[in-house]
PDB file of C-alpha atoms in Angstrom:
ATOM      1  CA  UNK A   1       9.784  -3.311  15.758  1.00 48.00           C
ATOM      2  CA  UNK A   2       8.190  -5.862  14.049  1.00 63.00           C
ATOM      3  CA  UNK A   3       4.822  -4.953  12.434  1.00 67.00           C
ATOM      4  CA  UNK A   4       1.386  -5.352  14.239  1.00 82.00           C
ATOM      5  CA  UNK A   5      -0.960  -4.234  11.500  1.00 89.00           C
ATOM      6  CA  UNK A   6      -0.824  -4.672   7.957  1.00 92.00           C
ATOM      7  CA  UNK A   7      -3.197  -4.065   5.471  1.00 93.00           C
ATOM      8  CA  UNK A   8      -3.527  -5.516   1.964  1.00 96.00           C
ATOM      9  CA  UNK A   9      -5.009  -2.779  -0.111  1.00 95.00           C
ATOM     10  CA  UNK A  10      -6.554  -3.924  -3.972  1.00 95.00           C
ATOM     11  CA  UNK A  11      -6.636  -1.779  -6.566  1.00 94.00           C
ATOM     12  CA  UNK A  12      -8.467  -3.194  -9.459  1.00 93.00           C
ATOM     13  CA  UNK A  13      -7.660  -0.598 -12.057  1.00 94.00           C
ATOM     14  CA  UNK A  14      -4.777   0.866 -10.849  1.00 94.00           C
ATOM     15  CA  UNK A  15      -1.517   1.262 -12.273  1.00 92.00           C
ATOM     16  CA  UNK A  16       0.743  -0.809 -12.039  1.00 92.00           C
ATOM     17  CA  UNK A  17       3.563   1.316 -14.603  1.00 91.00           C
ATOM     18  CA  UNK A  18       4.691   4.703 -13.521  1.00 93.00           C
ATOM     19  CA  UNK A  19       3.186   6.106 -16.743  1.00 91.00           C
ATOM     20  CA  UNK A  20       0.372   8.190 -15.078  1.00 92.00           C
ATOM     21  CA  UNK A  21       0.070  11.853 -14.812  1.00 92.00           C
ATOM     22  CA  UNK A  22       0.590  13.835 -11.555  1.00 92.00           C
ATOM     23  CA  UNK A  23      -1.634  16.862 -12.453  1.00 91.00           C
ATOM     24  CA  UNK A  24      -4.689  13.939 -13.482  1.00 92.00           C
ATOM     25  CA  UNK A  25      -4.199  11.332 -11.005  1.00 90.00           C
ATOM     26  CA  UNK A  26      -7.647   9.939 -10.415  1.00 89.00           C
ATOM     27  CA  UNK A  27      -8.022  10.428 -14.835  1.00 91.00           C
ATOM     28  CA  UNK A  28      -4.557   8.639 -16.040  1.00 91.00           C
ATOM     29  CA  UNK A  29      -3.524   6.119 -12.810  1.00 92.00           C
ATOM     30  CA  UNK A  30      -6.785   3.744 -12.731  1.00 90.00           C
ATOM     31  CA  UNK A  31      -7.815   5.700  -9.793  1.00 90.00           C
ATOM     32  CA  UNK A  32      -4.480   5.148  -7.780  1.00 92.00           C
ATOM     33  CA  UNK A  33      -5.240   8.392  -5.934  1.00 91.00           C
ATOM     34  CA  UNK A  34      -8.017   6.064  -3.901  1.00 92.00           C
ATOM     35  CA  UNK A  35      -5.598   4.058  -2.697  1.00 93.00           C
ATOM     36  CA  UNK A  36      -2.965   6.424  -1.751  1.00 92.00           C
ATOM     37  CA  UNK A  37      -5.632   8.349   0.497  1.00 92.00           C
ATOM     38  CA  UNK A  38      -5.232   4.355   1.948  1.00 92.00           C
ATOM     39  CA  UNK A  39      -1.898   4.303   2.810  1.00 91.00           C
ATOM     40  CA  UNK A  40      -2.158   8.566   4.180  1.00 90.00           C
ATOM     41  CA  UNK A  41      -4.781   6.757   6.643  1.00 90.00           C
ATOM     42  CA  UNK A  42      -2.648   3.967   7.631  1.00 89.00           C
ATOM     43  CA  UNK A  43       0.453   5.544   7.935  1.00 89.00           C
ATOM     44  CA  UNK A  44       0.528   9.057   8.802  1.00 85.00           C
ATOM     45  CA  UNK A  45      -0.323  10.765  12.178  1.00 83.00           C
ATOM     46  CA  UNK A  46      -0.567  14.169  13.533  1.00 83.00           C
ATOM     47  CA  UNK A  47       3.689  15.074  12.688  1.00 82.00           C
ATOM     48  CA  UNK A  48       5.072  10.859  12.043  1.00 83.00           C
ATOM     49  CA  UNK A  49       4.256   7.985  10.880  1.00 84.00           C
ATOM     50  CA  UNK A  50       2.597   4.899  12.550  1.00 84.00           C
ATOM     51  CA  UNK A  51       6.212   2.739  12.684  1.00 90.00           C
ATOM     52  CA  UNK A  52       4.278  -0.322  13.139  1.00 88.00           C
ATOM     53  CA  UNK A  53       2.179  -0.890  10.233  1.00 92.00           C
ATOM     54  CA  UNK A  54       2.850  -2.130   6.686  1.00 94.00           C
ATOM     55  CA  UNK A  55       0.280  -1.237   3.723  1.00 95.00           C
ATOM     56  CA  UNK A  56       1.020  -2.874   0.674  1.00 96.00           C
ATOM     57  CA  UNK A  57      -0.734  -1.728  -2.868  1.00 96.00           C
ATOM     58  CA  UNK A  58      -1.439  -4.402  -4.910  1.00 96.00           C
ATOM     59  CA  UNK A  59      -2.123  -2.827  -8.811  1.00 95.00           C
ATOM     60  CA  UNK A  60      -3.571  -4.758 -10.953  1.00 94.00           C
ATOM     61  CA  UNK A  61      -3.880  -1.894 -14.134  1.00 92.00           C
ATOM     62  CA  UNK A  62      -2.224  -1.510 -17.233  1.00 88.00           C
ATOM     63  CA  UNK A  63      -0.023  -3.352 -19.449  1.00 87.00           C
ATOM     64  CA  UNK A  64       2.711  -4.125 -16.189  1.00 88.00           C
ATOM     65  CA  UNK A  65       0.198  -5.476 -14.084  1.00 89.00           C
ATOM     66  CA  UNK A  66       0.046  -6.960 -11.786  1.00 93.00           C
ATOM     67  CA  UNK A  67       2.328  -5.526  -9.322  1.00 93.00           C
ATOM     68  CA  UNK A  68       2.886  -4.944  -5.316  1.00 95.00           C
ATOM     69  CA  UNK A  69       4.654  -2.162  -3.236  1.00 95.00           C
ATOM     70  CA  UNK A  70       4.875  -2.267  -0.075  1.00 95.00           C
ATOM     71  CA  UNK A  71       5.560   0.602   2.566  1.00 94.00           C
ATOM     72  CA  UNK A  72       6.777  -0.314   5.823  1.00 92.00           C
ATOM     73  CA  UNK A  73       6.346   2.019   8.472  1.00 89.00           C
ATOM     74  CA  UNK A  74       9.250   1.601  10.533  1.00 89.00           C
ATOM     75  CA  UNK A  75      11.926   2.371   7.742  1.00 92.00           C
ATOM     76  CA  UNK A  76       9.933   4.985   5.556  1.00 89.00           C
ATOM     77  CA  UNK A  77      11.311   8.267   4.607  1.00 87.00           C
ATOM     78  CA  UNK A  78      10.632  11.067   3.636  1.00 83.00           C
ATOM     79  CA  UNK A  79       6.349   9.795   3.579  1.00 84.00           C
ATOM     80  CA  UNK A  80       3.906  12.740   3.268  1.00 85.00           C
ATOM     81  CA  UNK A  81       0.199  13.099   3.616  1.00 81.00           C
ATOM     82  CA  UNK A  82      -0.776  14.858   0.825  1.00 85.00           C
ATOM     83  CA  UNK A  83      -1.892  13.522  -2.176  1.00 88.00           C
ATOM     84  CA  UNK A  84       0.652  14.774  -5.162  1.00 91.00           C
ATOM     85  CA  UNK A  85       3.781  13.221  -3.273  1.00 90.00           C
ATOM     86  CA  UNK A  86       2.669  10.135  -2.082  1.00 92.00           C
ATOM     87  CA  UNK A  87       1.584   9.864  -5.812  1.00 91.00           C
ATOM     88  CA  UNK A  88       5.454  11.108  -6.870  1.00 91.00           C
ATOM     89  CA  UNK A  89       6.940   8.715  -4.457  1.00 91.00           C
ATOM     90  CA  UNK A  90       4.996   6.130  -6.054  1.00 92.00           C
ATOM     91  CA  UNK A  91       6.148   6.781  -9.618  1.00 93.00           C
ATOM     92  CA  UNK A  92       9.140   6.927  -8.829  1.00 92.00           C
ATOM     93  CA  UNK A  93       9.303   3.401  -6.692  1.00 92.00           C
ATOM     94  CA  UNK A  94       7.584   1.965 -10.031  1.00 92.00           C
ATOM     95  CA  UNK A  95      10.471   3.522 -11.812  1.00 90.00           C
ATOM     96  CA  UNK A  96      13.656   2.059 -10.151  1.00 82.00           C
ATOM     97  CA  UNK A  97      15.382  -0.432 -11.407  1.00 77.00           C
ATOM     98  CA  UNK A  98      14.731  -3.884  -9.110  1.00 73.00           C
ATOM     99  CA  UNK A  99      17.180  -7.207  -9.394  1.00 73.00           C
ATOM    100  CA  UNK A 100      15.898 -10.090  -7.485  1.00 70.00           C
ATOM    101  CA  UNK A 101      12.309 -11.630  -6.681  1.00 78.00           C
ATOM    102  CA  UNK A 102      10.295 -11.321  -4.466  1.00 87.00           C
ATOM    103  CA  UNK A 103       9.510  -7.899  -3.346  1.00 93.00           C
ATOM    104  CA  UNK A 104      12.838  -5.890  -3.596  1.00 91.00           C
ATOM    105  CA  UNK A 105      13.521  -1.857  -1.776  1.00 91.00           C
ATOM    106  CA  UNK A 106      13.734   0.274  -3.649  1.00 91.00           C
ATOM    107  CA  UNK A 107      13.621   3.555  -1.753  1.00 90.00           C
ATOM    108  CA  UNK A 108      13.825   3.215   2.619  1.00 92.00           C
ATOM    109  CA  UNK A 109      10.640   1.086   3.473  1.00 91.00           C
ATOM    110  CA  UNK A 110       9.512   0.983   0.195  1.00 93.00           C
ATOM    111  CA  UNK A 111       9.313  -2.257  -1.398  1.00 94.00           C
ATOM    112  CA  UNK A 112       7.746  -3.689  -5.240  1.00 95.00           C
ATOM    113  CA  UNK A 113       7.312  -7.156  -6.583  1.00 94.00           C
ATOM    114  CA  UNK A 114       6.120  -8.479  -9.888  1.00 92.00           C
ATOM    115  CA  UNK A 115       2.661 -10.293  -8.652  1.00 90.00           C
ATOM    116  CA  UNK A 116      -0.346  -9.619  -7.598  1.00 91.00           C
ATOM    117  CA  UNK A 117      -2.149 -10.678  -4.427  1.00 93.00           C
ATOM    118  CA  UNK A 118       0.130 -14.031  -4.475  1.00 93.00           C
ATOM    119  CA  UNK A 119       3.219 -11.982  -3.619  1.00 93.00           C
ATOM    120  CA  UNK A 120       1.526 -10.486  -0.968  1.00 95.00           C
ATOM    121  CA  UNK A 121       0.599 -12.979   0.256  1.00 93.00           C
ATOM    122  CA  UNK A 122       3.556 -14.883   0.700  1.00 93.00           C
ATOM    123  CA  UNK A 123       5.230 -12.071   2.283  1.00 93.00           C
ATOM    124  CA  UNK A 124       2.675 -11.469   5.402  1.00 92.00           C
ATOM    125  CA  UNK A 125       3.880 -15.054   6.314  1.00 86.00           C
ATOM    126  CA  UNK A 126       1.614 -16.243   9.784  1.00 85.00           C
ATOM    127  CA  UNK A 127      -0.273 -13.128   9.643  1.00 87.00           C
ATOM    128  CA  UNK A 128      -4.459 -13.509  10.459  1.00 87.00           C
ATOM    129  CA  UNK A 129      -6.393 -12.433   7.319  1.00 90.00           C
ATOM    130  CA  UNK A 130      -9.251 -10.206   7.504  1.00 88.00           C
ATOM    131  CA  UNK A 131     -11.347  -9.551   4.759  1.00 89.00           C
ATOM    132  CA  UNK A 132     -13.020  -5.943   5.448  1.00 87.00           C
ATOM    133  CA  UNK A 133     -16.607  -6.540   3.125  1.00 85.00           C
ATOM    134  CA  UNK A 134     -19.227  -3.788   4.215  1.00 86.00           C
ATOM    135  CA  UNK A 135     -21.946  -6.729   4.773  1.00 86.00           C
ATOM    136  CA  UNK A 136     -19.546  -8.710   7.228  1.00 84.00           C
ATOM    137  CA  UNK A 137     -19.554  -8.168  10.948  1.00 81.00           C
ATOM    138  CA  UNK A 138     -18.831  -5.033  12.650  1.00 81.00           C
ATOM    139  CA  UNK A 139     -15.108  -5.025  13.222  1.00 78.00           C
ATOM    140  CA  UNK A 140     -15.231  -3.512  16.672  1.00 79.00           C
ATOM    141  CA  UNK A 141     -17.126  -6.940  17.901  1.00 79.00           C
ATOM    142  CA  UNK A 142     -14.796  -9.364  16.610  1.00 76.00           C
ATOM    143  CA  UNK A 143     -11.539 -10.715  18.774  1.00 73.00           C
ATOM    144  CA  UNK A 144      -9.031 -10.195  16.841  1.00 74.00           C
ATOM    145  CA  UNK A 145      -6.082 -11.382  18.798  1.00 73.00           C
ATOM    146  CA  UNK A 146      -2.801 -10.418  20.146  1.00 75.00           C
ATOM    147  CA  UNK A 147      -0.729 -11.817  16.818  1.00 79.00           C
ATOM    148  CA  UNK A 148      -0.529  -9.543  13.690  1.00 85.00           C
ATOM    149  CA  UNK A 149      -3.010  -9.212  11.672  1.00 87.00           C
ATOM    150  CA  UNK A 150      -3.257  -8.296   8.142  1.00 91.00           C
ATOM    151  CA  UNK A 151      -6.683  -6.790   7.001  1.00 91.00           C
ATOM    152  CA  UNK A 152      -7.977  -6.805   3.213  1.00 93.00           C
ATOM    153  CA  UNK A 153     -10.005  -4.212   1.195  1.00 90.00           C
ATOM    154  CA  UNK A 154     -10.402  -3.598  -2.498  1.00 88.00           C
ATOM    155  CA  UNK A 155     -11.641  -0.704  -4.186  1.00 77.00           C
ATOM    156  CA  UNK A 156     -14.808  -2.128  -5.657  1.00 70.00           C
TER     157      UNK A 156
END
């Protein structure tokens, strides 16, 4: 199944390294917890996962930045909706050894790339980009079209 909807969440200070504490996620991860809530909202449904959605986390904080993490709903396994489990999954994914360039799969449905928004835009291909801005037009009043769409939002 090809993803129709993509969400790109940019974390201006979210940690690109696995050196954060699970017991103090808001204080040690550059507010990665906010991005994890976005992952949960985009992918999790009652007793399942949205299969036609891909979520990108652009991690711009810390010494390992920039890095990007891709979560593909159609392929991801063992995705639990609680924040701590999601943080553990991200921590393990950022720790996993990788070979190659671009997005490299490190766990089923999860891939990591060195690079920030540029790596994500390269991966998105022909998707129509929509910047979500609080001062912008109401998305419900906009014709999105039938092709793949990518919605970009930042934490600041």
